[in-house]
Amino acid sequence: MNKLWTTLLVTATTFTGLTIAADSVACTRMLWNTDSNAPIMVGRNEDYYSASNPTLVMTPRGIKRVGTSEVEPLSGVAHWVSKYGSLVVYANNRFPMDGMNEKGLTARTLYFNQGEIDQLVSDNDQSLQLDGDHWVSYILDNFATVNDAVKAIKERVHLVAVKGGYSYSATPKHLSIADSTGDSAIIEIQEGQVKVFHGEEYRVMTNPPNYQSHLKDVATQTQLNPNSESFPSTWSADDRFLKADYWLKHFPKMHDKDANAAYGFMYQALGNTAFVPGMALPPEDALAGKAILKELSHPEESYGVSTYFQSISDLTNKVYRFKSLIAPSDVYLDLKKIDFASLAQVKVIYRINEYAQQGFTGNLMSHFTPITGDIYQQQIR
């Protein structure tokens, strides 16, 4: 088996990952915010060619961050100190891609590309650079609501993609945010311009084409019937968007405030948009797929195209759930029971996708390992 060495640079106040990572070319995000008996929750599929060797990272308050992975960041880059604690999945220890914070704000990135992938700014623009592999951290570290996060993205920072090929960080993305009130935002860079879709009605996100095209498609498909041959049947971004939107609109009302049943509803809907192991890629992803296959850090672990993990962020009850392709049931963490005020160190669970193989079940709190010292090296098996 090939060995991949990853480095997590950590001081008493700093956490920065320095590794190569892998990207998803097709993912689905669903926000359920329409049933008063159900928690406000967001579900996500990560679709790829192999597991992205995900690390679950618990970050306390007071961690210094830099909004770029450049070794010697230039002036004009965003710097901040985490105001809120969070739980985030990092691809290959480097890229924060999916998580939530102690206030019930959640953020995740999915693949997206339309023209110029950097936000275009004028020469006298005073906003600070924020690279794509730090978008999720910036949101979860600093904000409690979608409204505050959107305001900062519009006024304080400009969004830059990481260049360099087909690693997880070096592909263009779009960003989704949601909070415990049910508010939502989808943020895309289209032809160099940042487009923000802000409101509780923006519940679904998949991949290209642009968001307004998906909304137009939904508006014209008002008579969908899952028992009809005309019901979306492929795994293209368009069809996954339509299916996800349909299920969210047609969930039966929960009988009572049963969070476990609500998780079941969400996993069922996610499963209906998931890639079954070994299935063919949609034509829209085939070209990128050939290039990505050459970049896999663990090709021997691949089961072909598949949904390799699913996550649920319960924003009402502050619970984060994770389900791996190679595990029979999900695991979870209750953020309400984490004392982020006294938490002194970044803690991790490496290869969270292998929790079943490691014998982990239920609440994962006891399995976190603190990172100590100035430089911590971990070999990904």
PDB file of C-alpha atoms in Angstrom, residues 89-291:
ATOM      1  CA  VAL A  89     -14.336  16.895   8.322  1.00  0.00           C
ATOM      2  CA  TYR A  90     -10.971  17.545   6.663  1.00  0.00           C
ATOM      3  CA  ALA A  91     -10.081  15.737   3.427  1.00  0.00           C
ATOM      4  CA  ASN A  92      -6.628  14.169   3.892  1.00  0.00           C
ATOM      5  CA  ASN A  93      -5.987  16.307   6.999  1.00  0.00           C
ATOM      6  CA  ARG A  94      -5.753  19.411   4.836  1.00  0.00           C
ATOM      7  CA  PHE A  95      -9.043  20.662   3.501  1.00  0.00           C
ATOM      8  CA  PRO A  96     -12.007  21.584   5.773  1.00  0.00           C
ATOM      9  CA  MET A  97     -14.980  20.577   3.650  1.00  0.00           C
ATOM     10  CA  ASP A  98     -17.986  19.851   5.885  1.00  0.00           C
ATOM     11  CA  GLY A  99     -18.941  20.687   9.458  1.00  0.00           C
ATOM     12  CA  MET A 100     -20.767  22.803  12.026  1.00  0.00           C
ATOM     13  CA  ASN A 101     -19.960  25.015  14.982  1.00  0.00           C
ATOM     14  CA  GLU A 102     -21.194  25.250  18.555  1.00  0.00           C
ATOM     15  CA  LYS A 103     -23.827  27.853  17.601  1.00  0.00           C
ATOM     16  CA  GLY A 104     -25.523  25.563  15.101  1.00  0.00           C
ATOM     17  CA  LEU A 105     -24.078  27.173  11.973  1.00  0.00           C
ATOM     18  CA  THR A 106     -23.069  24.688   9.292  1.00  0.00           C
ATOM     19  CA  ALA A 107     -20.985  25.056   6.123  1.00  0.00           C
ATOM     20  CA  ARG A 108     -19.813  22.774   3.327  1.00  0.00           C
ATOM     21  CA  THR A 109     -18.196  23.077  -0.078  1.00  0.00           C
ATOM     22  CA  LEU A 110     -19.063  21.157  -3.253  1.00  0.00           C
ATOM     23  CA  TYR A 111     -17.502  21.143  -6.699  1.00  0.00           C
ATOM     24  CA  PHE A 112     -18.559  24.004  -8.982  1.00  0.00           C
ATOM     25  CA  ASN A 113     -17.054  25.659 -12.038  1.00  0.00           C
ATOM     26  CA  GLN A 114     -18.325  28.412 -14.304  1.00  0.00           C
ATOM     27  CA  GLY A 115     -15.703  30.479 -16.084  1.00  0.00           C
ATOM     28  CA  GLU A 116     -13.226  32.553 -14.069  1.00  0.00           C
ATOM     29  CA  ILE A 117     -12.843  30.793 -10.711  1.00  0.00           C
ATOM     30  CA  ASP A 118     -11.430  33.698  -8.678  1.00  0.00           C
ATOM     31  CA  GLN A 119     -13.492  36.641  -7.524  1.00  0.00           C
ATOM     32  CA  LEU A 120     -12.421  39.638  -9.602  1.00  0.00           C
ATOM     33  CA  VAL A 121     -11.573  42.732  -7.567  1.00  0.00           C
ATOM     34  CA  SER A 122     -10.292  46.201  -8.448  1.00  0.00           C
ATOM     35  CA  ASP A 123      -6.713  47.316  -7.764  1.00  0.00           C
ATOM     36  CA  ASN A 124      -7.827  49.511  -4.868  1.00  0.00           C
ATOM     37  CA  ASP A 125     -10.068  46.878  -3.274  1.00  0.00           C
ATOM     38  CA  GLN A 126      -9.427  46.658   0.480  1.00  0.00           C
ATOM     39  CA  SER A 127     -10.973  43.242   1.130  1.00  0.00           C
ATOM     40  CA  LEU A 128      -8.773  40.388   2.352  1.00  0.00           C
ATOM     41  CA  GLN A 129      -7.913  37.273   0.367  1.00  0.00           C
ATOM     42  CA  LEU A 130      -9.596  34.044   1.469  1.00  0.00           C
ATOM     43  CA  ASP A 131      -8.526  30.866  -0.335  1.00  0.00           C
ATOM     44  CA  GLY A 132     -11.012  28.116  -1.139  1.00  0.00           C
ATOM     45  CA  ASP A 133      -9.417  25.662   1.275  1.00  0.00           C
ATOM     46  CA  HIS A 134     -10.240  28.026   4.176  1.00  0.00           C
ATOM     47  CA  TRP A 135     -13.814  29.074   3.363  1.00  0.00           C
ATOM     48  CA  VAL A 136     -15.435  26.592   5.752  1.00  0.00           C
ATOM     49  CA  SER A 137     -13.077  27.416   8.628  1.00  0.00           C
ATOM     50  CA  TYR A 138     -13.608  31.160   8.162  1.00  0.00           C
ATOM     51  CA  ILE A 139     -17.382  30.755   8.324  1.00  0.00           C
ATOM     52  CA  LEU A 140     -17.527  28.364  11.273  1.00  0.00           C
ATOM     53  CA  ASP A 141     -14.814  30.079  13.313  1.00  0.00           C
ATOM     54  CA  ASN A 142     -16.307  33.552  13.103  1.00  0.00           C
ATOM     55  CA  PHE A 143     -20.082  33.520  12.793  1.00  0.00           C
ATOM     56  CA  ALA A 144     -23.266  32.286  14.451  1.00  0.00           C
ATOM     57  CA  THR A 145     -25.763  33.162  11.717  1.00  0.00           C
ATOM     58  CA  VAL A 146     -26.008  33.000   7.956  1.00  0.00           C
ATOM     59  CA  ASN A 147     -26.744  36.711   7.829  1.00  0.00           C
ATOM     60  CA  ASP A 148     -23.473  37.638   9.559  1.00  0.00           C
ATOM     61  CA  ALA A 149     -21.476  35.222   7.410  1.00  0.00           C
ATOM     62  CA  VAL A 150     -22.960  36.548   4.169  1.00  0.00           C
ATOM     63  CA  LYS A 151     -22.286  40.138   5.215  1.00  0.00           C
ATOM     64  CA  ALA A 152     -18.622  39.318   5.863  1.00  0.00           C
ATOM     65  CA  ILE A 153     -18.227  37.576   2.509  1.00  0.00           C
ATOM     66  CA  LYS A 154     -19.682  40.622   0.767  1.00  0.00           C
ATOM     67  CA  GLU A 155     -17.741  43.240   2.715  1.00  0.00           C
ATOM     68  CA  ARG A 156     -14.557  41.837   4.264  1.00  0.00           C
ATOM     69  CA  VAL A 157     -13.027  39.186   2.021  1.00  0.00           C
ATOM     70  CA  HIS A 158     -12.644  38.183  -1.607  1.00  0.00           C
ATOM     71  CA  LEU A 159     -12.729  34.542  -2.619  1.00  0.00           C
ATOM     72  CA  VAL A 160      -9.819  32.865  -4.392  1.00  0.00           C
ATOM     73  CA  ALA A 161      -9.529  29.322  -5.737  1.00  0.00           C
ATOM     74  CA  VAL A 162      -6.452  27.214  -5.039  1.00  0.00           C
ATOM     75  CA  LYS A 163      -4.619  26.351  -8.261  1.00  0.00           C
ATOM     76  CA  GLY A 164      -2.566  23.314  -9.110  1.00  0.00           C
ATOM     77  CA  GLY A 165      -4.503  20.474 -10.718  1.00  0.00           C
ATOM     78  CA  TYR A 166      -7.029  17.973  -9.447  1.00  0.00           C
ATOM     79  CA  SER A 167      -6.324  17.746  -5.735  1.00  0.00           C
ATOM     80  CA  TYR A 168      -9.235  18.410  -3.381  1.00  0.00           C
ATOM     81  CA  SER A 169      -8.215  21.992  -2.676  1.00  0.00           C
ATOM     82  CA  ALA A 170      -7.117  22.790  -6.233  1.00  0.00           C
ATOM     83  CA  THR A 171     -10.528  22.623  -7.862  1.00  0.00           C
ATOM     84  CA  PRO A 172     -13.221  25.332  -7.918  1.00  0.00           C
ATOM     85  CA  LYS A 173     -16.081  25.119  -5.468  1.00  0.00           C
ATOM     86  CA  HIS A 174     -19.221  26.734  -4.245  1.00  0.00           C
ATOM     87  CA  LEU A 175     -20.261  27.178  -0.622  1.00  0.00           C
ATOM     88  CA  SER A 176     -23.458  26.469   1.288  1.00  0.00           C
ATOM     89  CA  ILE A 177     -24.288  27.821   4.753  1.00  0.00           C
ATOM     90  CA  ALA A 178     -27.283  27.256   7.055  1.00  0.00           C
ATOM     91  CA  ASP A 179     -28.129  28.113  10.655  1.00  0.00           C
ATOM     92  CA  SER A 180     -30.470  26.957  13.417  1.00  0.00           C
ATOM     93  CA  THR A 181     -33.249  29.351  12.339  1.00  0.00           C
ATOM     94  CA  GLY A 182     -33.464  27.647   8.945  1.00  0.00           C
ATOM     95  CA  ASP A 183     -31.777  30.500   7.096  1.00  0.00           C
ATOM     96  CA  SER A 184     -29.599  29.462   4.162  1.00  0.00           C
ATOM     97  CA  ALA A 185     -27.151  30.810   1.606  1.00  0.00           C
ATOM     98  CA  ILE A 186     -25.584  29.419  -1.546  1.00  0.00           C
ATOM     99  CA  ILE A 187     -22.474  31.272  -2.734  1.00  0.00           C
ATOM    100  CA  GLU A 188     -20.933  30.802  -6.187  1.00  0.00           C
ATOM    101  CA  ILE A 189     -18.236  32.477  -8.255  1.00  0.00           C
ATOM    102  CA  GLN A 190     -19.659  32.849 -11.752  1.00  0.00           C
ATOM    103  CA  GLU A 191     -17.344  34.365 -14.360  1.00  0.00           C
ATOM    104  CA  GLY A 192     -15.359  36.028 -11.589  1.00  0.00           C
ATOM    105  CA  GLN A 193     -18.418  37.511  -9.898  1.00  0.00           C
ATOM    106  CA  VAL A 194     -19.685  36.339  -6.518  1.00  0.00           C
ATOM    107  CA  LYS A 195     -23.368  35.437  -6.595  1.00  0.00           C
ATOM    108  CA  VAL A 196     -25.160  35.071  -3.256  1.00  0.00           C
ATOM    109  CA  PHE A 197     -28.529  33.309  -2.989  1.00  0.00           C
ATOM    110  CA  HIS A 198     -29.681  34.099   0.542  1.00  0.00           C
ATOM    111  CA  GLY A 199     -32.938  32.867   2.022  1.00  0.00           C
ATOM    112  CA  GLU A 200     -34.576  29.856   3.644  1.00  0.00           C
ATOM    113  CA  GLU A 201     -35.927  28.740   0.244  1.00  0.00           C
ATOM    114  CA  TYR A 202     -32.441  27.825  -1.039  1.00  0.00           C
ATOM    115  CA  ARG A 203     -32.425  24.265   0.258  1.00  0.00           C
ATOM    116  CA  VAL A 204     -30.595  22.197  -2.350  1.00  0.00           C
ATOM    117  CA  MET A 205     -27.121  22.432  -3.867  1.00  0.00           C
ATOM    118  CA  THR A 206     -25.442  20.029  -6.275  1.00  0.00           C
ATOM    119  CA  ASN A 207     -22.895  21.044  -8.937  1.00  0.00           C
ATOM    120  CA  PRO A 208     -22.820  22.949 -12.271  1.00  0.00           C
ATOM    121  CA  PRO A 209     -24.707  24.487 -14.021  1.00  0.00           C
ATOM    122  CA  ASN A 210     -25.107  27.745 -12.104  1.00  0.00           C
ATOM    123  CA  TYR A 211     -27.649  28.064  -9.339  1.00  0.00           C
ATOM    124  CA  GLN A 212     -30.118  30.209 -11.253  1.00  0.00           C
ATOM    125  CA  SER A 213     -30.298  27.485 -13.910  1.00  0.00           C
ATOM    126  CA  HIS A 214     -31.233  24.915 -11.259  1.00  0.00           C
ATOM    127  CA  LEU A 215     -33.901  27.242  -9.855  1.00  0.00           C
ATOM    128  CA  LYS A 216     -35.365  27.770 -13.328  1.00  0.00           C
ATOM    129  CA  ASP A 217     -35.414  24.003 -13.882  1.00  0.00           C
ATOM    130  CA  VAL A 218     -37.290  23.437 -10.612  1.00  0.00           C
ATOM    131  CA  ALA A 219     -39.791  26.168 -11.464  1.00  0.00           C
ATOM    132  CA  THR A 220     -40.653  24.478 -14.770  1.00  0.00           C
ATOM    133  CA  GLN A 221     -40.869  20.953 -13.307  1.00  0.00           C
ATOM    134  CA  THR A 222     -43.950  21.436 -11.140  1.00  0.00           C
ATOM    135  CA  GLN A 223     -45.712  18.137 -11.866  1.00  0.00           C
ATOM    136  CA  LEU A 224     -43.011  15.597 -11.001  1.00  0.00           C
ATOM    137  CA  ASN A 225     -44.267  12.103 -10.178  1.00  0.00           C
ATOM    138  CA  PRO A 226     -41.816   9.497  -8.839  1.00  0.00           C
ATOM    139  CA  ASN A 227     -43.945   6.747 -10.394  1.00  0.00           C
ATOM    140  CA  SER A 228     -43.679   8.299 -13.849  1.00  0.00           C
ATOM    141  CA  GLU A 229     -40.991   7.589 -16.428  1.00  0.00           C
ATOM    142  CA  SER A 230     -40.452  11.344 -16.652  1.00  0.00           C
ATOM    143  CA  PHE A 231     -39.169  11.517 -13.054  1.00  0.00           C
ATOM    144  CA  PRO A 232     -35.435  12.481 -12.963  1.00  0.00           C
ATOM    145  CA  SER A 233     -33.564   9.215 -13.290  1.00  0.00           C
ATOM    146  CA  THR A 234     -29.894  10.033 -13.874  1.00  0.00           C
ATOM    147  CA  TRP A 235     -27.166  11.130 -11.480  1.00  0.00           C
ATOM    148  CA  SER A 236     -26.405  14.366 -13.289  1.00  0.00           C
ATOM    149  CA  ALA A 237     -26.286  17.509 -11.162  1.00  0.00           C
ATOM    150  CA  ASP A 238     -29.584  18.644 -12.722  1.00  0.00           C
ATOM    151  CA  ASP A 239     -31.430  15.436 -11.921  1.00  0.00           C
ATOM    152  CA  ARG A 240     -29.993  15.133  -8.417  1.00  0.00           C
ATOM    153  CA  PHE A 241     -31.102  18.714  -7.737  1.00  0.00           C
ATOM    154  CA  LEU A 242     -34.641  17.960  -8.913  1.00  0.00           C
ATOM    155  CA  LYS A 243     -34.860  14.729  -6.910  1.00  0.00           C
ATOM    156  CA  ALA A 244     -33.522  16.313  -3.718  1.00  0.00           C
ATOM    157  CA  ASP A 245     -35.903  19.241  -4.071  1.00  0.00           C
ATOM    158  CA  TYR A 246     -38.835  16.886  -4.632  1.00  0.00           C
ATOM    159  CA  TRP A 247     -38.176  14.756  -1.548  1.00  0.00           C
ATOM    160  CA  LEU A 248     -37.745  17.791   0.701  1.00  0.00           C
ATOM    161  CA  LYS A 249     -41.088  19.154  -0.493  1.00  0.00           C
ATOM    162  CA  HIS A 250     -42.905  15.829  -0.071  1.00  0.00           C
ATOM    163  CA  PHE A 251     -41.686  14.526   3.291  1.00  0.00           C
ATOM    164  CA  PRO A 252     -44.757  13.677   5.403  1.00  0.00           C
ATOM    165  CA  LYS A 253     -45.057  15.778   8.538  1.00  0.00           C
ATOM    166  CA  MET A 254     -43.297  14.223  11.508  1.00  0.00           C
ATOM    167  CA  HIS A 255     -45.678  12.755  14.116  1.00  0.00           C
ATOM    168  CA  ASP A 256     -43.801  14.394  16.969  1.00  0.00           C
ATOM    169  CA  LYS A 257     -40.405  15.906  17.706  1.00  0.00           C
ATOM    170  CA  ASP A 258     -38.541  12.638  17.074  1.00  0.00           C
ATOM    171  CA  ALA A 259     -35.037  13.577  15.939  1.00  0.00           C
ATOM    172  CA  ASN A 260     -34.049   9.966  15.255  1.00  0.00           C
ATOM    173  CA  ALA A 261     -36.932   9.515  12.804  1.00  0.00           C
ATOM    174  CA  ALA A 262     -35.960  12.795  11.157  1.00  0.00           C
ATOM    175  CA  TYR A 263     -32.414  11.482  10.658  1.00  0.00           C
ATOM    176  CA  GLY A 264     -33.952   8.446   8.999  1.00  0.00           C
ATOM    177  CA  PHE A 265     -35.930  10.656   6.621  1.00  0.00           C
ATOM    178  CA  MET A 266     -32.796  12.575   5.668  1.00  0.00           C
ATOM    179  CA  TYR A 267     -30.665   9.466   5.135  1.00  0.00           C
ATOM    180  CA  GLN A 268     -33.374   8.003   2.898  1.00  0.00           C
ATOM    181  CA  ALA A 269     -33.489  11.152   0.775  1.00  0.00           C
ATOM    182  CA  LEU A 270     -29.702  11.335   0.587  1.00  0.00           C
ATOM    183  CA  GLY A 271     -29.639   7.693  -0.450  1.00  0.00           C
ATOM    184  CA  ASN A 272     -31.972   8.428  -3.341  1.00  0.00           C
ATOM    185  CA  THR A 273     -29.408  10.851  -4.787  1.00  0.00           C
ATOM    186  CA  ALA A 274     -26.338   8.773  -3.861  1.00  0.00           C
ATOM    187  CA  PHE A 275     -23.952   7.040  -6.269  1.00  0.00           C
ATOM    188  CA  VAL A 276     -23.966   3.246  -5.924  1.00  0.00           C
ATOM    189  CA  PRO A 277     -20.410   1.801  -5.840  1.00  0.00           C
ATOM    190  CA  GLY A 278     -19.040   1.138  -9.295  1.00  0.00           C
ATOM    191  CA  MET A 279     -21.625   3.016 -11.321  1.00  0.00           C
ATOM    192  CA  ALA A 280     -20.542   5.114 -14.296  1.00  0.00           C
ATOM    193  CA  LEU A 281     -19.956   8.822 -13.984  1.00  0.00           C
ATOM    194  CA  PRO A 282     -22.396  11.239 -15.606  1.00  0.00           C
ATOM    195  CA  PRO A 283     -20.977  12.469 -18.951  1.00  0.00           C
ATOM    196  CA  GLU A 284     -20.493  15.952 -17.476  1.00  0.00           C
ATOM    197  CA  ASP A 285     -17.867  14.574 -15.057  1.00  0.00           C
ATOM    198  CA  ALA A 286     -16.105  12.069 -17.315  1.00  0.00           C
ATOM    199  CA  LEU A 287     -13.258  14.297 -18.487  1.00  0.00           C
ATOM    200  CA  ALA A 288     -12.387  15.555 -15.015  1.00  0.00           C
ATOM    201  CA  GLY A 289     -12.754  12.015 -13.742  1.00  0.00           C
ATOM    202  CA  LYS A 290      -9.898  10.703 -15.866  1.00  0.00           C
ATOM    203  CA  ALA A 291      -7.576  13.371 -14.487  1.00  0.00           C
TER     204      ALA A 291
END
